[in-house]
Coordinates of C-alpha atoms in Angstrom, one line a residue:
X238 CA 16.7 23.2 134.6
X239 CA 18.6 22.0 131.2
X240 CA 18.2 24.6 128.1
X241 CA 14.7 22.8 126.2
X242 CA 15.7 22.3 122.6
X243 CA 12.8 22.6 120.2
X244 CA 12.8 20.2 117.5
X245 CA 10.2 20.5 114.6
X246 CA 9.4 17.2 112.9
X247 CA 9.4 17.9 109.2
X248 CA 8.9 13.7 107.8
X249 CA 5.4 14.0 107.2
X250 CA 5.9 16.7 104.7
X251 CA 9.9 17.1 103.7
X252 CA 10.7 13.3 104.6
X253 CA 8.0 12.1 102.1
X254 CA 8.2 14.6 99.5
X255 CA 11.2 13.3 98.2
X256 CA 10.4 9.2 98.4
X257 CA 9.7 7.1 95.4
X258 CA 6.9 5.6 97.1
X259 CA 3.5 7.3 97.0
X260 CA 2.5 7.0 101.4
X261 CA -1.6 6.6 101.4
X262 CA -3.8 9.5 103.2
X263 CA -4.4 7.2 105.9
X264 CA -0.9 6.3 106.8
X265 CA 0.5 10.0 106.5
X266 CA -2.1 10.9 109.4
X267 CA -0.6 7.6 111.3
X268 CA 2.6 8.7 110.6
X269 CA 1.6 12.0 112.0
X270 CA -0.4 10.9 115.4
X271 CA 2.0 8.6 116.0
X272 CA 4.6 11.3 116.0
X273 CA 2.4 13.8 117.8
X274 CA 1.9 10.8 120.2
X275 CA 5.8 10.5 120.6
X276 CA 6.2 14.1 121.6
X277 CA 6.1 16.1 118.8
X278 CA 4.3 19.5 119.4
X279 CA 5.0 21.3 116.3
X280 CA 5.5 19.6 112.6
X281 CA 5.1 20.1 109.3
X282 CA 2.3 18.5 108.1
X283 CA 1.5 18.9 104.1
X284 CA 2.8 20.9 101.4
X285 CA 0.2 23.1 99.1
X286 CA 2.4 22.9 95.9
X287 CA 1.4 22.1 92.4
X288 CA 0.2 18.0 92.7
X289 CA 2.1 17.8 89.2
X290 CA 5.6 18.9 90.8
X291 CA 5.5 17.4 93.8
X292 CA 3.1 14.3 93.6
X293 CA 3.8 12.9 97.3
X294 CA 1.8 16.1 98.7
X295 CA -1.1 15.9 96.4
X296 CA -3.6 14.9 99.1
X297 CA -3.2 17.9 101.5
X298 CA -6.3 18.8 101.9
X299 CA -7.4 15.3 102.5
X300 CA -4.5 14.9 105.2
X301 CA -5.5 17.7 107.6
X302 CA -9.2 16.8 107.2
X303 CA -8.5 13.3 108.9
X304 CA -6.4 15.0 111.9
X305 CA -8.2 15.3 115.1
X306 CA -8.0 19.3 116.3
X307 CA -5.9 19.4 119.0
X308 CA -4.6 22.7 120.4
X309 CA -1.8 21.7 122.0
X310 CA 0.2 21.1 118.6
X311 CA 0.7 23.3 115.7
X312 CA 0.9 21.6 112.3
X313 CA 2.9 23.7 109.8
X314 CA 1.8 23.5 105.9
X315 CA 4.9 24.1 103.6
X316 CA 3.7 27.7 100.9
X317 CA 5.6 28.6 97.8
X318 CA 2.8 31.2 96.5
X319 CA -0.2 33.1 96.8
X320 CA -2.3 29.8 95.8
X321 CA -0.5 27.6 98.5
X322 CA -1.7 31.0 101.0
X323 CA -5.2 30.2 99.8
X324 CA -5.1 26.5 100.5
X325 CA -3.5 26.9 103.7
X326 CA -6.3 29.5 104.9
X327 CA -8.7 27.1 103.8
X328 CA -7.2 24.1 105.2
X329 CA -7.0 25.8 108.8
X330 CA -3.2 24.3 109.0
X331 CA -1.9 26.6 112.2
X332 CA 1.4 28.2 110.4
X333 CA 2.5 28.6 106.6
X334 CA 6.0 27.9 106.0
X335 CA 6.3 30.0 103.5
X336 CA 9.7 29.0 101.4
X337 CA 12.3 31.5 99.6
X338 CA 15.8 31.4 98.6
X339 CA 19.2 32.8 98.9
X340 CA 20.2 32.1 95.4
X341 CA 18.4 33.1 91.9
X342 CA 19.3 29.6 90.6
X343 CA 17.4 27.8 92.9
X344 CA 14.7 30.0 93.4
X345 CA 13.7 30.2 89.6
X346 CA 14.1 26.6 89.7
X347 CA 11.9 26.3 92.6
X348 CA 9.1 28.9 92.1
X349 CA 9.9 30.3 88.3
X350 CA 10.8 33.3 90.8
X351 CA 14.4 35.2 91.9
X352 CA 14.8 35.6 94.9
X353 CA 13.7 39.6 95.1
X354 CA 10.5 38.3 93.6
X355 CA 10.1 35.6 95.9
X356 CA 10.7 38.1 99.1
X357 CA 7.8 40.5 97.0
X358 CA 5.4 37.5 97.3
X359 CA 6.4 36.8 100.7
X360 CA 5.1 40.4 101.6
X361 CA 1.9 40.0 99.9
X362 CA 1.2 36.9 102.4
X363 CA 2.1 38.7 105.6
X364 CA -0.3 41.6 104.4
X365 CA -3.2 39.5 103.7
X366 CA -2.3 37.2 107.2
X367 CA -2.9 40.9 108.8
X368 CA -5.5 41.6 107.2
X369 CA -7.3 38.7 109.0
X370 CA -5.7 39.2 112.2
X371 CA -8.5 39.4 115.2
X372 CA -11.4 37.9 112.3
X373 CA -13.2 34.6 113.4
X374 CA -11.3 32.0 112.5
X375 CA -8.5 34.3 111.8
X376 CA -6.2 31.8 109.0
X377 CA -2.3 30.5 110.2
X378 CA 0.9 32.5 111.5
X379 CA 3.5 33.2 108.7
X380 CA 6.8 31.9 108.9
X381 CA 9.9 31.7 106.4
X382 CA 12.4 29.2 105.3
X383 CA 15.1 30.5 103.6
X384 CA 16.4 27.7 101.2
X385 CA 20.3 27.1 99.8
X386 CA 21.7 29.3 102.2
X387 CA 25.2 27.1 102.5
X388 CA 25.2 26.4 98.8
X389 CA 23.2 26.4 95.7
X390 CA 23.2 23.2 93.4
X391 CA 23.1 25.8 90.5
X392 CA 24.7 28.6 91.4
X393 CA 27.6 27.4 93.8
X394 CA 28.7 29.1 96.6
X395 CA 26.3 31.2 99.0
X396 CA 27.7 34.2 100.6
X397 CA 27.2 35.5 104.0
X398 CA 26.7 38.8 102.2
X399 CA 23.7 37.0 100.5
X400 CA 22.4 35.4 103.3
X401 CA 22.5 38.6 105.5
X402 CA 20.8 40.6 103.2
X403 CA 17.6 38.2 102.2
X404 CA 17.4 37.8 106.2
X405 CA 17.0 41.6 106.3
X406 CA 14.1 41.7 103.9
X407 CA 12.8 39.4 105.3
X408 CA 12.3 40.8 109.4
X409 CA 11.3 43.9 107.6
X410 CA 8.1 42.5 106.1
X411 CA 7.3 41.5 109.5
X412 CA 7.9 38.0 109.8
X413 CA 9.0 36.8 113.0
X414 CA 10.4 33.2 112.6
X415 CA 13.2 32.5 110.0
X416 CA 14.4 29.2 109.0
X417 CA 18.1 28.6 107.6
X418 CA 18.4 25.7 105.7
X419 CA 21.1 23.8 103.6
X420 CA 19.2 22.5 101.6
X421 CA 21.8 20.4 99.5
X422 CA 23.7 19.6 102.5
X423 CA 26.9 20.8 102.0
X424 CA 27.5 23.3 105.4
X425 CA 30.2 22.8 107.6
X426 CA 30.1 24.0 111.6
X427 CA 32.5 26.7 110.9
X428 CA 30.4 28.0 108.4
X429 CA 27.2 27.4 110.3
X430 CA 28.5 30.1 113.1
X431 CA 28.6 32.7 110.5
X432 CA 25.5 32.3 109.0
X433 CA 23.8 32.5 111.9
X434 CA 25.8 35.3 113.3
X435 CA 25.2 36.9 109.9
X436 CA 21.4 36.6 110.6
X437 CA 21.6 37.5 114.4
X438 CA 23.3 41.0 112.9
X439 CA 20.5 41.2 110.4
X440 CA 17.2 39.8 112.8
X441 CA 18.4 40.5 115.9
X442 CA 14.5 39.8 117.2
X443 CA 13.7 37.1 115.1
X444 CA 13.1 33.7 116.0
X445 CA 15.9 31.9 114.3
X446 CA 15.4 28.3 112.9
X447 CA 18.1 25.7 111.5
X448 CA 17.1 23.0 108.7
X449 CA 20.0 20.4 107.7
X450 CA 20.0 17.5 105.0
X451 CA 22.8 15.0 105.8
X452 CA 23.6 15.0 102.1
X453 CA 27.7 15.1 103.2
X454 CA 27.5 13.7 106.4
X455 CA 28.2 16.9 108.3
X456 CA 24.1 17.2 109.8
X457 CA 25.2 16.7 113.5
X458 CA 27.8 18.8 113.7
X459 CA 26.1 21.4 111.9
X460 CA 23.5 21.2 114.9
X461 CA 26.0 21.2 117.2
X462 CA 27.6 24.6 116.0
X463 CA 23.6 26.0 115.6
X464 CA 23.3 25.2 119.1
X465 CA 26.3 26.3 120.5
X466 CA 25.8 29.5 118.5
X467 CA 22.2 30.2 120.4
X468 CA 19.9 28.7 118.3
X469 CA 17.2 27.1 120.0
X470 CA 15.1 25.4 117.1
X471 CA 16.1 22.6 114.8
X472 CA 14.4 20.8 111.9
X473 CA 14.6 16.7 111.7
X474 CA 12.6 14.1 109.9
X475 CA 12.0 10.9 111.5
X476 CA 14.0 8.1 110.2
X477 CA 16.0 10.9 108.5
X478 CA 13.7 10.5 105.3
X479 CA 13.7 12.9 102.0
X480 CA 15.2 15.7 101.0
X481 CA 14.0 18.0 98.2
X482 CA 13.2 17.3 94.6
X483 CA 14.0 20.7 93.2
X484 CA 17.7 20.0 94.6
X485 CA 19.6 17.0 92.7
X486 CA 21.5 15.2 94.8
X487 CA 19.9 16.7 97.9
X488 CA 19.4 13.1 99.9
X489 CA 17.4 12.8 103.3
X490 CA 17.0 15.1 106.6
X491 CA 18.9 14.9 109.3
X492 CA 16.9 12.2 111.7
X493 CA 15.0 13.2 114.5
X494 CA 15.4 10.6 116.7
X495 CA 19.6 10.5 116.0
X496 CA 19.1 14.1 117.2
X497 CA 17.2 13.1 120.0
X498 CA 19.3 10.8 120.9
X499 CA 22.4 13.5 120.7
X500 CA 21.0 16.0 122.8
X501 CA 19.3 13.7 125.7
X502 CA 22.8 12.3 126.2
X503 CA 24.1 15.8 126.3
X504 CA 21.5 16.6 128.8
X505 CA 19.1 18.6 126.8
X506 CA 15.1 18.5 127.2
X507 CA 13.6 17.8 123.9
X508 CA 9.8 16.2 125.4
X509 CA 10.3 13.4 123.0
X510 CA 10.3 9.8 123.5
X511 CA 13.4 8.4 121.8
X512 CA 11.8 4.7 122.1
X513 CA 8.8 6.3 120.4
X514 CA 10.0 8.0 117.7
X515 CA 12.8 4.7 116.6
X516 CA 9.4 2.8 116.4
X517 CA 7.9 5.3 114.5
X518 CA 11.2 5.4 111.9
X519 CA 10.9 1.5 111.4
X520 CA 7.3 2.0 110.7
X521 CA 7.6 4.5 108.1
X522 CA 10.7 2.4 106.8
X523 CA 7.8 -0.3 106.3
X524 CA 5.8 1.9 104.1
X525 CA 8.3 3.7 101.5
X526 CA 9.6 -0.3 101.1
X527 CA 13.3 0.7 102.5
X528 CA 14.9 0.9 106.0
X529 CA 15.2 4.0 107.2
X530 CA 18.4 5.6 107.0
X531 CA 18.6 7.3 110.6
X532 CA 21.5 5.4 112.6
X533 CA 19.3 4.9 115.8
X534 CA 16.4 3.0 113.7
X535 CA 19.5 0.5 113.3
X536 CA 20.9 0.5 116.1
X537 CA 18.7 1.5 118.4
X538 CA 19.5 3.8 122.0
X539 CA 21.9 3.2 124.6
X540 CA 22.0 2.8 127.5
X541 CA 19.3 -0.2 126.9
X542 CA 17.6 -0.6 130.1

């Protein structure tokens, strides 16, 4: 059987964060039924962050209320506090995302928090998540995303020291999935290998989880070396839309269905439709008034039966 690659569809929440455009309610939960509908079994939904900071994600609430239940997918709400905990318990989102840094720059920028304070927080959440474990209606799974761990767009360079160490706080709290991301897009593959056998050294247990802007045109072959290094999750946004607006410069995901596309010609499962999802890009292109950016929504797959 080929080695299943799980891809987490991040465009309803990262991809339209960063967009001039304000999507309604009702076509973020088309965006995100037709994307459960083109494979997609676990996505991040919404974002529970201050409405005044990050506009685009100020109808959370209202999004998850217009979702269907369905048990078969997990929808993923993005936390940067105690607050966002609270909303996401109340929302009954299946997982919190909860986001920290590797740098001080861009977690102060971020959170008003370093990054030691930020990991403190962190451990506040997974003690109240077990403090509901086994209740009715017990609230979402905790996972983390580690921001700026190839670069920070105010405090430069990211060391693998760095990276190694905020990993190790963070398996010790607990937490059992960790996203890596680059969030200004500046990693390289080479580089990419060492961070994650940095966190392998530091989480040998953990669930390890790779995030990639194609700010520098590097996204693929950053997945490529994630891959190749054993890492079994990846992060994409459909049309490759966003980025993040506490990052300048930090332009749009890497795409899910150019990633598709890259792994089902490799022979990877990924239990998406690749005709599916390119619709899916055009349609969303439709709504923030700009094409896509993702190469396949231009040029669609191959071979074209």
């Amino acid at each position: 059987m080929s080695r299943f690659i799980e891809i987490v569809e991040v465009g309803p929440r990262d991809g339209l964060q960063n967009e001039k455009a304000i999507v309604s309610t009702q076509d973020k939960i088309e965006l995100i039924n037709r994307l459960e509908a083109a494979g997609s079994k676990r996505l991040e939904t919404v974002s529970f962050v201050h409405p005044g900071r990050v506009p685009q994600m100020a109808d959370a609430e209202a999004v998850m209320a217009g979702l269907a239940p369905d048990p078969a997918v997990t929808r993923i709400g993005l936390v940067l506090n105690a607050r966002g905990w609270d909303r996401a318990v109340e929302t009954g989102v299946d997982q919190a995302n909860v986001s920290i840094a590797a740098s001080d720059g861009f977690a102060l920028k971020n959170s008003g928090l370093t990054v030691a304070q930020q990991v403190e927080m962190l451990g506040e959440i997974v003690n109240r998540s077990h403090n509901m474990a086994g209740a009715p209606g017990a609230g979402p799974t905790v996972t983390a995303i580690i921001s700026t761990v190839w670069g920070c767009p105010f405090d430069g360079e990211v060391s693998v020291d760095q990276v190694e160490a905020v990993v190790r706080d963070v398996v010790a709290l607990g937490v059992g999935e960790i996203g890596l991301a680059d969030t200004i897009g500046v990693g390289d593959p080479w580089a990419v290998r060492r961070k994650v056998e940095a966190a392998r050294r530091a989480a040998p247990d953990a669930l390890l989880r790779l995030h990639f802007h194609d700010t520098r045109n590097t996204a693929m072959a950053n997945i490529f070396a994630g891959i190749e290094a054993g890492v079994d999750v990846i992060d994409a946004s459909v049309g490759g839309i966003g980025g993040c607006p506490f990052a300048p410069g930090a332009t749009g995901n890497v795409a899910t269905e150019d990633v598709v596309y890259m792994l089902h010609r490799a022979g990877f499962e990924t239990g998406y439709d690749l005709d599916a999802l390119i619709e899916t890009a055009r349609w969303i292109g439709d709504r923030i008034g700009r094409p896509a950016p993702s190469a396949l929504s231009r040029a669609g797959g191959w071979p074209r039966l």
